[in-house]
Coordinates of C-alpha atoms in Angstrom, one line a residue:
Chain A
X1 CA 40.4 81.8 8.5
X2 CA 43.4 83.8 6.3
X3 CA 46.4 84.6 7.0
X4 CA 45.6 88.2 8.1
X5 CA 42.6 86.9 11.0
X6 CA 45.1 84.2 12.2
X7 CA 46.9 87.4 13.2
X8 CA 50.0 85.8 11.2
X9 CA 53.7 87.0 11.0
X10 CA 55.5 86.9 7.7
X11 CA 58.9 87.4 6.4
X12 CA 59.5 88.9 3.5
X13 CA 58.7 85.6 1.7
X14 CA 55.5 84.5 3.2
X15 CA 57.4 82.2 5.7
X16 CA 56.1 82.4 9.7
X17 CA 58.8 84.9 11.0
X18 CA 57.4 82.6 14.5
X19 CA 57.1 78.8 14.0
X20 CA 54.8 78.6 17.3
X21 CA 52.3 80.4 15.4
X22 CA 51.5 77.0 12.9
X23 CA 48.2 75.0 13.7
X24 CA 46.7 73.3 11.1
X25 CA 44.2 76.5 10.2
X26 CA 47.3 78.7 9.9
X27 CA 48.5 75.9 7.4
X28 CA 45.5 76.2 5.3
X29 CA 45.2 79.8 5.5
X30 CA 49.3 79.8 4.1
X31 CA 48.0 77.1 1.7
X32 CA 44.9 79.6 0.4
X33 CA 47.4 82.4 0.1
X34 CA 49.0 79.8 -2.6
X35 CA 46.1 78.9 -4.5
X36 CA 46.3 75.6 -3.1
X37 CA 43.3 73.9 -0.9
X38 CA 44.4 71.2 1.2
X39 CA 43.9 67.4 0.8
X40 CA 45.1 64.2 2.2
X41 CA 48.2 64.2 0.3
X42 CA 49.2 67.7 1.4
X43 CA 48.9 66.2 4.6
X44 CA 51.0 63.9 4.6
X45 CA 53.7 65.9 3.3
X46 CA 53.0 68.0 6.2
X47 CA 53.1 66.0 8.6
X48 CA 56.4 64.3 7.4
X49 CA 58.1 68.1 6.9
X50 CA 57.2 68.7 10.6
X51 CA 58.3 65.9 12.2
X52 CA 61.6 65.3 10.2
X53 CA 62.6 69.0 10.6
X54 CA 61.6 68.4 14.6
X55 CA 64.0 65.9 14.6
X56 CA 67.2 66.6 11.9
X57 CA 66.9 70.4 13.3
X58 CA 66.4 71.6 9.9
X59 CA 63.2 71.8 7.1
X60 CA 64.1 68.4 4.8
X61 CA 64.7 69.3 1.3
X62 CA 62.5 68.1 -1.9
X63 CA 64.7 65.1 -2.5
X64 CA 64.2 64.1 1.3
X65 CA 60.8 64.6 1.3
X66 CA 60.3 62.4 -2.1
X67 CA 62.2 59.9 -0.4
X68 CA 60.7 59.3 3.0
X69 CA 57.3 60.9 2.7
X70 CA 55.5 58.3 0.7
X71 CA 54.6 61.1 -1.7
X72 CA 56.7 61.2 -5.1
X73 CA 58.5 63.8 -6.8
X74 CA 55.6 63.7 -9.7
X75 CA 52.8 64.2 -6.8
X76 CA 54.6 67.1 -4.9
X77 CA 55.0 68.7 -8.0
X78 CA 50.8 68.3 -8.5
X79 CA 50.9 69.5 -5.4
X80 CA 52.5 72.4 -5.1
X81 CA 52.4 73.8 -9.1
X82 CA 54.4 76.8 -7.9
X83 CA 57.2 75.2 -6.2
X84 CA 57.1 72.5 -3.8
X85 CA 60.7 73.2 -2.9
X86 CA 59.9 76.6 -0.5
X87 CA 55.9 75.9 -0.5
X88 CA 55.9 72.5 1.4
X89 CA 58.4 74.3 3.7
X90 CA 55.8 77.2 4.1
X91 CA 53.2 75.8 4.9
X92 CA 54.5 73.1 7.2
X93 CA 55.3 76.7 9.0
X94 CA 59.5 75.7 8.6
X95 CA 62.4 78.3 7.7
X96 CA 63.2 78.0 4.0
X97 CA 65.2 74.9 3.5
X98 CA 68.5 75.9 2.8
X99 CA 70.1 72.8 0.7
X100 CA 70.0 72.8 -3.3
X101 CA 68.4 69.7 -3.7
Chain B
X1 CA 81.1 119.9 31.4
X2 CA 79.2 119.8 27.7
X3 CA 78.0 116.9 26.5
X4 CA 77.2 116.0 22.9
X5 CA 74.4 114.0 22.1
X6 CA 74.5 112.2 18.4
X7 CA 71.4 112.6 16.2
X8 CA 70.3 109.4 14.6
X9 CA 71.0 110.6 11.7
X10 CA 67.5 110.8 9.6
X11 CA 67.0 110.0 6.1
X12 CA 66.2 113.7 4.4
X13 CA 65.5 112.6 0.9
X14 CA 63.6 109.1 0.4
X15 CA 65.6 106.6 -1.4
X16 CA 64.7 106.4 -5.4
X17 CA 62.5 103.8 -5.9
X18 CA 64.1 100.9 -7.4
X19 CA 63.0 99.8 -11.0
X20 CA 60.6 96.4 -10.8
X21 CA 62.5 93.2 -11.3
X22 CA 60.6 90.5 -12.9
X23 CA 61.3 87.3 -11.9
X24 CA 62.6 85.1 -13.9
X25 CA 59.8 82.6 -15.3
X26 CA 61.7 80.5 -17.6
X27 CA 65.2 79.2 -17.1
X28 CA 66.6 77.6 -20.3
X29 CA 69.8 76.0 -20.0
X30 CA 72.7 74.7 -23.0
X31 CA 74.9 71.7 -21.1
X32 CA 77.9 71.6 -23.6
X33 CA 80.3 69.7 -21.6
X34 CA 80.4 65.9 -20.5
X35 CA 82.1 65.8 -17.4
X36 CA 81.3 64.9 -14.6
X37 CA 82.3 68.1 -12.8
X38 CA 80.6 70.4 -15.2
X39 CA 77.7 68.2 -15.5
X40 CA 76.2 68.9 -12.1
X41 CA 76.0 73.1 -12.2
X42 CA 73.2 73.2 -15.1
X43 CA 71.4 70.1 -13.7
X44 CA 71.0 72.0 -9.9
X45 CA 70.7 75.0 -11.5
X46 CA 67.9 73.8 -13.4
X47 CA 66.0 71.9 -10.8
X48 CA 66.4 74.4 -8.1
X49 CA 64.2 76.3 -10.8
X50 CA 61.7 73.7 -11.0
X51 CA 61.7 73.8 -6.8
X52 CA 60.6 77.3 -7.1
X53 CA 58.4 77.4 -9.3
X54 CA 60.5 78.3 -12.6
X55 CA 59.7 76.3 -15.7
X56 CA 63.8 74.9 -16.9
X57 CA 64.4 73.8 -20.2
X58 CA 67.9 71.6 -20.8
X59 CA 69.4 71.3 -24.0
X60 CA 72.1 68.7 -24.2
X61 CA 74.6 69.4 -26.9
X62 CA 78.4 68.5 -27.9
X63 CA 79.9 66.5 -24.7
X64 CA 76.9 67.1 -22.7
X65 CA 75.0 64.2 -24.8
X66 CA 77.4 61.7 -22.8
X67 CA 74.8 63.2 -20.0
X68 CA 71.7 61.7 -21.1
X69 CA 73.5 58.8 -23.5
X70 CA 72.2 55.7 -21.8
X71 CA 75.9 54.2 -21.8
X72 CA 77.7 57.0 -20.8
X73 CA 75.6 58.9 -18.1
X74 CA 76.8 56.3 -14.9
X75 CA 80.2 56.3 -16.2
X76 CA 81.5 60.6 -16.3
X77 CA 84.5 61.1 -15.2
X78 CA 86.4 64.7 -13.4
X79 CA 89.5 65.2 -16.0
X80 CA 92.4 65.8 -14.2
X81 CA 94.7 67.2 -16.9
X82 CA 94.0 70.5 -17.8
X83 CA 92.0 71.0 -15.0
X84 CA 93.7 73.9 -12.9
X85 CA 90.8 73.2 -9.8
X86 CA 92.7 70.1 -9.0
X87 CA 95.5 71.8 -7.5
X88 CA 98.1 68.9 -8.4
X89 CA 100.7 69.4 -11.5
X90 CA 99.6 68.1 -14.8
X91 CA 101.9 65.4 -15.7
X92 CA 100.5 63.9 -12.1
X93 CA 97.1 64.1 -13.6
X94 CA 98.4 62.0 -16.6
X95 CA 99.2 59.3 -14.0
X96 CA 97.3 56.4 -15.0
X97 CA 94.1 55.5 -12.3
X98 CA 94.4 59.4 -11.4
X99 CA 91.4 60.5 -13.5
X100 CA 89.1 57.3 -11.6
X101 CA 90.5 58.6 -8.2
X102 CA 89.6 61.8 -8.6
X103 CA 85.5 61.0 -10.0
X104 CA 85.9 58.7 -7.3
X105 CA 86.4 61.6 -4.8
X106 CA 83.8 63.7 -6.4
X107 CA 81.0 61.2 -5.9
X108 CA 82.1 60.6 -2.6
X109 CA 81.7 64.4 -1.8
X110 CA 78.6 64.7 -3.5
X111 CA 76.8 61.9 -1.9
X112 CA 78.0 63.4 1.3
X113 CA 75.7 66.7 0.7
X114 CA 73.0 64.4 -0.5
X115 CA 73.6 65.4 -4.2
X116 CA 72.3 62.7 -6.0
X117 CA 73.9 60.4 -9.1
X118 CA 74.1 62.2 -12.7
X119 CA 71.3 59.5 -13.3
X120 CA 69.1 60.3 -10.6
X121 CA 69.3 63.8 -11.3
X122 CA 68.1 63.3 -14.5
X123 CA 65.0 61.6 -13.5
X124 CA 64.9 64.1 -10.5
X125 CA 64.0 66.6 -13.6
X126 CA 62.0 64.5 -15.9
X127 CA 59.3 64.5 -12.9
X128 CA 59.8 67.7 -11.7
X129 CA 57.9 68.7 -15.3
X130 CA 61.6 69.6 -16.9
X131 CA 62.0 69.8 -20.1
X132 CA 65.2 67.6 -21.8
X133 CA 66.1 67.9 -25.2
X134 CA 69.1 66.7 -27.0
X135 CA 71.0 68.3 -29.7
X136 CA 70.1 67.0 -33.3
X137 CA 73.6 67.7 -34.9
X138 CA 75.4 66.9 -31.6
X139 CA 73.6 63.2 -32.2
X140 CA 74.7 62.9 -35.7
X141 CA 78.2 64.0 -34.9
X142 CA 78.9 61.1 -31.8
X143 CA 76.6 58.6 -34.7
X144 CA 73.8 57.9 -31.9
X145 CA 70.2 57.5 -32.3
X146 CA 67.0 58.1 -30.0
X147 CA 68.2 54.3 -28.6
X148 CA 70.9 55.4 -27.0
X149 CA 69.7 58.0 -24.9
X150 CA 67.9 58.1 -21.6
X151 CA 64.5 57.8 -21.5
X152 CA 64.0 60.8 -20.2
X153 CA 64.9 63.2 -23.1
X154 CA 62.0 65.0 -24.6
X155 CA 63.3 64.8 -28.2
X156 CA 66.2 65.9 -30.5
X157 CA 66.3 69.4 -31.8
X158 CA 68.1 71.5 -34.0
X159 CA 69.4 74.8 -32.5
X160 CA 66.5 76.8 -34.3
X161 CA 63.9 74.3 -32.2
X162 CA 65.9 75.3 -29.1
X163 CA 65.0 78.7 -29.5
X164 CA 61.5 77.3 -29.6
X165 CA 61.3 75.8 -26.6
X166 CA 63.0 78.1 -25.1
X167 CA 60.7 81.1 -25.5
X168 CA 60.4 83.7 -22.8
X169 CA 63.7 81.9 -21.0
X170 CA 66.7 83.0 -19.5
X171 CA 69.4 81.2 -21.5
X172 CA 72.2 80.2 -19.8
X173 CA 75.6 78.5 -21.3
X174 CA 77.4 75.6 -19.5

């Protein structure tokens, strides 16, 4: 399924304008749209966005994430080539994080 | 009675289409200065470019070799003399203890918005695919060898190599 059968809405900068919208098919279909395919790994990055944002209120950040995810900075940057700092955001379906770090 | 109704006023001519802007691709940034204060914008800088995407090059040069010198980098300090952010009169920033107290109250503030140490940061970049270089004359100025910096640097360059590496990049002075 893409992004345009899911019936997805965008912003401006690919993020879900309506978080509600995520399931895990609208997370691949965001992923595709990247170039990325998903794996076990992405998953778990996922996952860990999802439920930290659920409960801090607010998408974690890249040094967050590389913290308490289990993944590393190296990994997320295999990951995501072109920019784990919005992309695991993105796809998790979350706002763009707004810290620097 | 008359009423007036307001048009919504309608666009007659379309709005000139805005020239294409490229996105930047390459960030390439020269850290000339060693403290702590002035250390922080070019390493941020450079790894919110990584976040998004944006290769980043650093080039360490003059005081900013204290930033990846091995016995320097856990040890920078926020000058307090000279300094007109500090809002306090210079002969109080000559106080002895005042320049701890003040790097003191920058890593304080810093770990409050989850900024990491100078140290961190640097390794924050290394794996984030960064590129760190230090400057060759910079090295033989201060007397130090490949020893005494961080792991993390890349290699020493001249400033003609710099231009090398930083091909295709937005340079940017700190």
């Amino acid at each position: 399924m893409t992004v345009q059968e899911l019936n997805l809405q965008l912003n401006d900068e690919g993020f879900l304008v309506d978080g509600d919208q995520w399931s895990p098919e609208a997370a691949e279909a965001l992923a595709e749209a990247e170039g990325i395919s998903l794996n076990d790994k992405h998953w778990n990055v996922i996952t860990f966005c999802r439920e930290d944002a659920a409960q801090q209120g607010t998408p974690p950040g890249l040094r967050r994430i590389s913290k308490l995810s289990g993944v590393n900075m190296k990994e997320l940057y295999q990951l995501f080539p072109k920019g784990p700092g919005k992309l695991a955001a993105k796809i998790s379906g979350l706002p763009k994080p707004q810290g620097c770090i | 009675m008359s009423t007036t109704t307001v048009e919504p006023r309608t666009e007659t001519t379309a709005a000139p289409e805005a020239p294409a802007r490229k996105p930047i691709e390459h960030l390439s940034v020269i850290c000339s200065k060693g403290s702590l204060d002035m250390a922080y914008p070019g390493l941020i800088l450079a790894n919110a470019a990584r976040m998004t995407g944006i290769d980043a090059t650093l080039f360490f040069t003059f005081w900013g070799l204290d930033v990846v010198t091995e016995s320097k980098i856990d040890h920078l300090h926020v000058p307090t003399v000279g300094n007109p952010a500090m809002h306090m009169p210079t002969m109080l920033g000559g106080l002895p203890g005042m320049e701890t107290l003040a790097s003191t109250m920058m890593k304080k503030e810093m770990e409050k918005l989850d900024i990491p140490p100078v140290r961190e940061m640097i390794e924050i970049l290394s794996d984030s695919g960064a590129k760190l270089y230090a400057c060759r004359m910079a090295m033989d100025m201060f007397k130090r060898t490949e020893k005494d910096l961080v792991p993390q640097v890349d290699g020493v360059l001249n400033a003609m190599d710099f231009f090398d590496v930083s091909a295709g990049a937005q340079v940017l002075f700190i």
